[in-house]
mmCIF file of C-alpha atoms in Angstrom:
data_model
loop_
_atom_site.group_PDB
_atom_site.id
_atom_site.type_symbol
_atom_site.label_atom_id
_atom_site.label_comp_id
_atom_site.label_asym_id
_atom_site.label_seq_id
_atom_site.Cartn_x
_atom_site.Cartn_y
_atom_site.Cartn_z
ATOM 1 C CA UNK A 1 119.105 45.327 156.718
ATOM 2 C CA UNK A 2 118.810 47.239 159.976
ATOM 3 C CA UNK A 3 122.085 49.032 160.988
ATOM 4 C CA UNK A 4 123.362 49.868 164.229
ATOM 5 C CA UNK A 5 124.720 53.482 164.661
ATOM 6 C CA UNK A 6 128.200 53.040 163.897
ATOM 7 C CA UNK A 7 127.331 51.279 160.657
ATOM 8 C CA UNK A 8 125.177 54.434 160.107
ATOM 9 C CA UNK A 9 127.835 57.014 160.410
ATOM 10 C CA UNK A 10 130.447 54.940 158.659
ATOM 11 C CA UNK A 11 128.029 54.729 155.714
ATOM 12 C CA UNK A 12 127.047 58.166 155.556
ATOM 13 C CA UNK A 13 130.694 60.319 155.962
ATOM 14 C CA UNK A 14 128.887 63.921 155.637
ATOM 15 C CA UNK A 15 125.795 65.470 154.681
ATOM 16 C CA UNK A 16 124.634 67.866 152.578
ATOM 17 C CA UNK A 17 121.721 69.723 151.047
ATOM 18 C CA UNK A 18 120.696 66.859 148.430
ATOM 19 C CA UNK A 19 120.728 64.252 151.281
ATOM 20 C CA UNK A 20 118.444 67.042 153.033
ATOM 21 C CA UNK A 21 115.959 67.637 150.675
ATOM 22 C CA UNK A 22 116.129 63.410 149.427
ATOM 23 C CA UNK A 23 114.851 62.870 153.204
ATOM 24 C CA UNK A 24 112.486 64.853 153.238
ATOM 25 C CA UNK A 25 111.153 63.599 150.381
ATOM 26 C CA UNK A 26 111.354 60.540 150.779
ATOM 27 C CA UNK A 27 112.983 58.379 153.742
ATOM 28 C CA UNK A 28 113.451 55.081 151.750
ATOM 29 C CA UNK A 29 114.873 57.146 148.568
ATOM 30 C CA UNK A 30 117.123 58.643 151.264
ATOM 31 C CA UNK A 31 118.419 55.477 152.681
ATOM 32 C CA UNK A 32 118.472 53.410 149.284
ATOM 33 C CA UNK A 33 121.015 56.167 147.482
ATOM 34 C CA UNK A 34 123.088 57.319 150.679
ATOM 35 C CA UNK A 35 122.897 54.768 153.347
ATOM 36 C CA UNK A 36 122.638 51.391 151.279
ATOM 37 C CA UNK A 37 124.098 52.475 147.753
ATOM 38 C CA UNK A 38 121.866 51.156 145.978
ATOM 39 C CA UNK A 39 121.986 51.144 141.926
ATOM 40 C CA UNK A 40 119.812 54.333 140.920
ATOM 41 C CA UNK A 41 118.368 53.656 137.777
ATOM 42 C CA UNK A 42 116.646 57.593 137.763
ATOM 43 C CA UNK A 43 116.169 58.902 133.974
ATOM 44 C CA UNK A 44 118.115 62.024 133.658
ATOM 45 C CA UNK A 45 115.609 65.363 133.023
ATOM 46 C CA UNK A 46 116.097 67.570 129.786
ATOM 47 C CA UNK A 47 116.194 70.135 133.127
ATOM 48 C CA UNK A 48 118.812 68.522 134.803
ATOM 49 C CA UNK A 49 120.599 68.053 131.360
ATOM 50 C CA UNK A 50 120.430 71.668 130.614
ATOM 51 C CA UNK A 51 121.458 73.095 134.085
ATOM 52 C CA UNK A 52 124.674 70.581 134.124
ATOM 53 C CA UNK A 53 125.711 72.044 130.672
ATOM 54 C CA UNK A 54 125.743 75.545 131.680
ATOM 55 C CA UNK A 55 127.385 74.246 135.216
ATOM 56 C CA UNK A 56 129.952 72.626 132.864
ATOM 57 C CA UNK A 57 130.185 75.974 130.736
ATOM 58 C CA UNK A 58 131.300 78.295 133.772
ATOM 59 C CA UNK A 59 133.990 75.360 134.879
ATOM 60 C CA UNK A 60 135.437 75.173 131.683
ATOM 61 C CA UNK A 61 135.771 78.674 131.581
ATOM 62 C CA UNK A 62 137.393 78.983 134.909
ATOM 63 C CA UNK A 63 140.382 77.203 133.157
ATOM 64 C CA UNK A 64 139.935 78.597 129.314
ATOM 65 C CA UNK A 65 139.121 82.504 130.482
ATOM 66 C CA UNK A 66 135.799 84.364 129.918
ATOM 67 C CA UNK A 67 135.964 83.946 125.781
ATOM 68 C CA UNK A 68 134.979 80.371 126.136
ATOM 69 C CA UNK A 69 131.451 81.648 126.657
ATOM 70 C CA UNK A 70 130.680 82.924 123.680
ATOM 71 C CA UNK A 71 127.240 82.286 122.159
ATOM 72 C CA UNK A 72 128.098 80.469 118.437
ATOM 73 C CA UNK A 73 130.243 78.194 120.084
ATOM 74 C CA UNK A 74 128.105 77.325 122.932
ATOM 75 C CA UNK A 75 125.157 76.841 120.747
ATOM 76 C CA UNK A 76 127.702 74.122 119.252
ATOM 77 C CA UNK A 77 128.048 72.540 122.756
ATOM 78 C CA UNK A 78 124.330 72.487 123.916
ATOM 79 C CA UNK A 79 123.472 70.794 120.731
ATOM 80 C CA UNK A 80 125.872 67.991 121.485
ATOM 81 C CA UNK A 81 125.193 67.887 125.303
ATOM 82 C CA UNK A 82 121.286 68.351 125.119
ATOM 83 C CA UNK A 83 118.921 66.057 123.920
ATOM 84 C CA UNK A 84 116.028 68.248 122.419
ATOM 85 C CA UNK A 85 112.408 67.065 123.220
ATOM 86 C CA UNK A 86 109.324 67.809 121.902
ATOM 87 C CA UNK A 87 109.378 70.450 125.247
ATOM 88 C CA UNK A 88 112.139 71.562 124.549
ATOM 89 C CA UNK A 89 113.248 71.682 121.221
ATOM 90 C CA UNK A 90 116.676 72.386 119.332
ATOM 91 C CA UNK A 91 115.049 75.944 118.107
ATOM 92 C CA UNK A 92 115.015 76.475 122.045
ATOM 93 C CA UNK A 93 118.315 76.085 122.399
ATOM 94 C CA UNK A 94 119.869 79.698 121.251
ATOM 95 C CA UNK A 95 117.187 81.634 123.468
ATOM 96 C CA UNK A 96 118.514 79.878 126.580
ATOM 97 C CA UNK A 97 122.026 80.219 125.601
ATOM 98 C CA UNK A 98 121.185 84.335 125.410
ATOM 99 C CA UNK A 99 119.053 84.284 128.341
ATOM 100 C CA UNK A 100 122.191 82.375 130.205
ATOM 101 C CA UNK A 101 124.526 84.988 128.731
ATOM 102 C CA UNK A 102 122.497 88.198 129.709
ATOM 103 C CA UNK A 103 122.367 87.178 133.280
ATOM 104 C CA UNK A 104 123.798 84.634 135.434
ATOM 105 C CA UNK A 105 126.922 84.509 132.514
ATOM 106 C CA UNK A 106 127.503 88.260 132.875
ATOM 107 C CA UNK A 107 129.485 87.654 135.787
ATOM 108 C CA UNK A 108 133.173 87.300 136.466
ATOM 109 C CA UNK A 109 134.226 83.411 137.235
ATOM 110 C CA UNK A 110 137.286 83.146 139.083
ATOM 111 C CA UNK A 111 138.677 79.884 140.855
ATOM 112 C CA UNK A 112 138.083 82.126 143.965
ATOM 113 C CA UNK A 113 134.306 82.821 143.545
ATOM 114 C CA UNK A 114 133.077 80.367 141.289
ATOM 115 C CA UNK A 115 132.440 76.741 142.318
ATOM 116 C CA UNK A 116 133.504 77.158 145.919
ATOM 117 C CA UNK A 117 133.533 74.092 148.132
ATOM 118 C CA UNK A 118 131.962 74.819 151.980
ATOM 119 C CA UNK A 119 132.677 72.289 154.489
ATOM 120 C CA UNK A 120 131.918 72.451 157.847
ATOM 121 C CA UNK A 121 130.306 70.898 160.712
ATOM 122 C CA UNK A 122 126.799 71.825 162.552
ATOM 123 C CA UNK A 123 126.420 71.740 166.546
ATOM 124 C CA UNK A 124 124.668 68.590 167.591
ATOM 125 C CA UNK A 125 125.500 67.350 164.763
ATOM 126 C CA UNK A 126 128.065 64.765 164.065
ATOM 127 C CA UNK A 127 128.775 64.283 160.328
ATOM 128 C CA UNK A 128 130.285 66.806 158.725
ATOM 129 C CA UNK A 129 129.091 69.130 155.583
ATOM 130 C CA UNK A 130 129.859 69.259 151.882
ATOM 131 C CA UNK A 131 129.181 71.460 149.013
ATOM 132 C CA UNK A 132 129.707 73.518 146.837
ATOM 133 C CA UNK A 133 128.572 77.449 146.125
ATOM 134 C CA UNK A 134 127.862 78.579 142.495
ATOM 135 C CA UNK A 135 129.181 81.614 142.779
ATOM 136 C CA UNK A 136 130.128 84.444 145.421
ATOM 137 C CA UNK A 137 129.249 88.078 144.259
ATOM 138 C CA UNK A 138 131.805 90.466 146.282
ATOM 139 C CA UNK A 139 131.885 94.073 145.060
ATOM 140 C CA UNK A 140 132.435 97.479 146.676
ATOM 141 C CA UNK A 141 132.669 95.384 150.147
ATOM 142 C CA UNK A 142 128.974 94.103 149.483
ATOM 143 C CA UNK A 143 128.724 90.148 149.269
ATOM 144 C CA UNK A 144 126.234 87.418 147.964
ATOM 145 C CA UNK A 145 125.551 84.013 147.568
ATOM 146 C CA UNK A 146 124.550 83.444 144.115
ATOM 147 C CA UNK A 147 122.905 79.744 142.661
ATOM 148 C CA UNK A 148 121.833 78.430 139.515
ATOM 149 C CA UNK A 149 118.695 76.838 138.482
ATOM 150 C CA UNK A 150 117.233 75.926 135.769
ATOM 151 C CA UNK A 151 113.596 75.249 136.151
ATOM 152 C CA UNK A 152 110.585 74.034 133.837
ATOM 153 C CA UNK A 153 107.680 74.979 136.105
ATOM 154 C CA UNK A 154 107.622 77.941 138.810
ATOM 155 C CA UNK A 155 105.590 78.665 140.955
ATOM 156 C CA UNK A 156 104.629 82.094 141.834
ATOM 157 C CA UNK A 157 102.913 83.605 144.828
ATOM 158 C CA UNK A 158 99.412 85.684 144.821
ATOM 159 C CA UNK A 159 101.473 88.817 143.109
ATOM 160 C CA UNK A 160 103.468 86.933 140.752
ATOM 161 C CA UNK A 161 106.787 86.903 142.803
ATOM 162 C CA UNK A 162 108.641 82.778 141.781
ATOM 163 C CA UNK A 163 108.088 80.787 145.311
ATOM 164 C CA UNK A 164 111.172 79.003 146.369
ATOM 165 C CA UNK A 165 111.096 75.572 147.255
ATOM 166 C CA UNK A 166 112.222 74.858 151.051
ATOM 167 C CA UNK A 167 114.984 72.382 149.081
ATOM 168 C CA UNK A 168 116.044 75.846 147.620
ATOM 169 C CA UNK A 169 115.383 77.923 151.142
ATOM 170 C CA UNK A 170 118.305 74.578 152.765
ATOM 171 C CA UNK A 171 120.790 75.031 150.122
ATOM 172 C CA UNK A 172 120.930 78.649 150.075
ATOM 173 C CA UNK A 173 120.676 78.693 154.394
ATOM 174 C CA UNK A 174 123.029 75.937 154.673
ATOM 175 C CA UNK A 175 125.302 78.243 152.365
ATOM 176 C CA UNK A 176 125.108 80.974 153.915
ATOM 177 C CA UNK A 177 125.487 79.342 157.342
ATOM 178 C CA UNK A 178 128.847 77.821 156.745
ATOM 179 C CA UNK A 179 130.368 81.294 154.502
ATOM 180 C CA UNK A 180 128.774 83.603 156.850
ATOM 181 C CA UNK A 181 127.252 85.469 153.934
ATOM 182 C CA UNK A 182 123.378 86.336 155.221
ATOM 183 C CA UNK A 183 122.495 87.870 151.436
ATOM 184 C CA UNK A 184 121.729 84.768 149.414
ATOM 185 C CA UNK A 185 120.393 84.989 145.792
ATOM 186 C CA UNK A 186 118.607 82.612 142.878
ATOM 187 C CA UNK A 187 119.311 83.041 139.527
ATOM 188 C CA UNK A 188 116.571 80.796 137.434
ATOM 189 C CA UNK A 189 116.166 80.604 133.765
ATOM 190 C CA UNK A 190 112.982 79.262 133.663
ATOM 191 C CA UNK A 191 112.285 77.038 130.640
ATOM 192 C CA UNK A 192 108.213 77.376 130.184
ATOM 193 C CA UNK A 193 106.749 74.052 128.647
ATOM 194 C CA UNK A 194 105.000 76.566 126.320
ATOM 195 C CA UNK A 195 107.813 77.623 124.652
ATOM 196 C CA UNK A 196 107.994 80.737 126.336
ATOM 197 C CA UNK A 197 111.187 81.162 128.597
ATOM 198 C CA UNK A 198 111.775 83.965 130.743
ATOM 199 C CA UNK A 199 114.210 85.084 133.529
#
């Protein structure tokens, strides 16, 4: 059904860098999941599965303290919230949990950096926007935006550097509009369909 404005801006309360990325997509994926609320019947991603368990990981240990992520008892938790695939198998599992560990899970989650909800408003721009920032590095008077992917295919440039994708290029601007943070950083775990996985 066509809406008229006010419909429009009751329906869609803020924005944010999903809703960004969905329309640029795709307008009519846009519209059906934010604008019409339509039923999504999208099949959840072994990626998606394994980048909301470490998500999940860091929360929990927000409230439990850093010894929650330890590696025997995560490997207990991916196996539960993971599905293993022929791509990614069960023997995967341990070598992402280190790979996690080593890098992104090397840092120090507080309630204050970790998880941090941005909300703000844009000029010109009427609704209002929501989200929330993986983690804020702050040392020696130095700070960063730091996010977490988890990717199975990267793309790299003509000298091997990983290419960002311009949904990544939104999040991390929109970010670091709103916290006033320019220094913005990615931390991907790539999961290589070959069984190779690499930082």
């Amino acid at each position: 059904p066509k809406l008229d404005f006010r419909q429009v801006r009751t329906a869609i309360g803020h924005f944010s860098a999903s809703q960004i990325s969905t329309i640029m997509g795709c307008k009519f994926k846009w519209a059906s999941r934010y604008l019409y609320k339509l039923p999504s019947f999208r099949k959840r991603s072994q990626m998606l599965d394994i980048g909301c368990f470490f998500h999940n990981e860091v929360k929990a240990a927000l409230y439990a303290g850093p010894e929650y992520l330890n590696r025997e008892d995560m490997l207990e938790r991916i196996n539960v919230a993971v599905e293993p695939n022929k791509s990614v198998t069960g023997d995967d599992f341990p070598e992402l949990v280190d790979l996690f560990l080593s890098t992104y899970g090397t840092y120090s989650f507080s309630k204050e950096n970790t998880e941090v909800k941005i909300s703000g408003k844009v000029d010109g721009c009427a609704p209002g926007c929501i989200g929330f920032v993986d983690y804020i590095w702050d040392r020696d008077g130095e700070r960063k935006i730091v996010d977490l992917k988890i990717k199975g295919t990267l793309k790299k440039d003509q000298y091997g550097d990983p290419l960002y994708s311009d949904s990544e290029r939104i999040q991390q601007g929109i970010y670091s509009y709103f916290l006033k943070i320019p220094k913005t950083e990615l931390h991907i775990i790539h999961v290589n369909r070959r069984k190779k996985s690499d930082k």
